[in-house]
Amino acid sequence: MKARELKELGVDQLKEKLAQLNLDLFNYRMTAKLGNLEKPSVIQAARKDIARIKTILSEKAKA
């Protein structure tokens, strides 16, 4: 997701999306360990999305 799209979401929606991304990341890692992950780049993309959401949440908490 783009940072602009994430900034438009509310705090509760961001927390839900963060929980979903953490679960997805876990599943991607398990699939990668089994050797069935077709696109390993999804792990890096999920990690970056998680970092974006955490950054936006901290910015909203300071404001």
Short mmCIF file of C-alpha atoms in Angstrom, two decimals:
data_model
loop_
_atom_site.label_atom_id
_atom_site.label_comp_id
_atom_site.label_asym_id
_atom_site.label_seq_id
_atom_site.Cartn_x
_atom_site.Cartn_y
_atom_site.Cartn_z
CA MET A 1 0.00 0.00 0.00
CA LYS A 2 1.02 3.57 -0.50
CA ALA A 3 1.74 5.78 2.50
CA ARG A 4 -0.81 8.32 1.25
CA GLU A 5 -3.56 5.68 1.34
CA LEU A 6 -2.54 4.56 4.82
CA LYS A 7 -2.55 8.10 6.23
CA GLU A 8 -6.21 8.43 5.27
CA LEU A 9 -7.19 5.45 7.41
CA GLY A 10 -8.15 5.71 11.07
CA VAL A 11 -6.12 4.31 13.94
CA ASP A 12 -8.42 1.31 14.42
CA GLN A 13 -8.26 0.44 10.73
CA LEU A 14 -4.47 0.73 10.78
CA LYS A 15 -4.24 -1.60 13.77
CA GLU A 16 -6.45 -4.15 12.02
CA LYS A 17 -4.33 -3.95 8.87
CA LEU A 18 -1.17 -4.30 10.97
CA ALA A 19 -2.50 -7.45 12.62
CA GLN A 20 -3.46 -8.89 9.24
CA LEU A 21 -0.03 -8.11 7.77
CA ASN A 22 1.72 -9.73 10.73
CA LEU A 23 -0.35 -12.86 10.18
CA ASP A 24 0.37 -12.79 6.44
CA LEU A 25 4.09 -12.38 7.12
CA PHE A 26 4.02 -15.38 9.43
CA ASN A 27 2.27 -17.45 6.78
CA TYR A 28 4.73 -16.33 4.08
CA ARG A 29 7.65 -17.34 6.28
CA MET A 30 6.16 -20.75 7.01
CA THR A 31 5.47 -21.31 3.33
CA ALA A 32 9.03 -20.26 2.48
CA LYS A 33 10.45 -22.75 4.99
CA LEU A 34 8.48 -25.51 3.28
CA GLY A 35 9.87 -24.37 -0.06
CA ASN A 36 6.50 -23.61 -1.63
CA LEU A 37 6.67 -19.81 -1.78
CA GLU A 38 6.52 -18.72 -5.42
CA LYS A 39 7.44 -15.06 -4.91
CA PRO A 40 9.92 -14.49 -2.08
CA SER A 41 9.60 -10.74 -2.61
CA VAL A 42 6.23 -10.77 -0.82
CA ILE A 43 8.06 -11.20 2.49
CA GLN A 44 10.05 -8.01 1.97
CA ALA A 45 6.94 -6.15 0.76
CA ALA A 46 4.99 -7.23 3.85
CA ARG A 47 7.82 -6.11 6.14
CA LYS A 48 7.91 -2.69 4.47
CA ASP A 49 4.13 -2.30 4.75
CA ILE A 50 4.33 -3.19 8.46
CA ALA A 51 7.04 -0.55 8.94
CA ARG A 52 4.96 2.05 7.11
CA ILE A 53 1.93 1.36 9.28
CA LYS A 54 3.96 1.48 12.49
CA THR A 55 5.47 4.80 11.42
CA ILE A 56 2.08 6.31 10.63
CA LEU A 57 0.66 5.05 13.94
CA SER A 58 3.49 6.69 15.86
CA GLU A 59 3.00 9.95 13.92
CA LYS A 60 -0.71 9.92 14.77
CA ALA A 61 0.06 9.22 18.43
CA LYS A 62 2.33 12.25 18.62
CA ALA A 63 -0.22 14.53 16.97
#
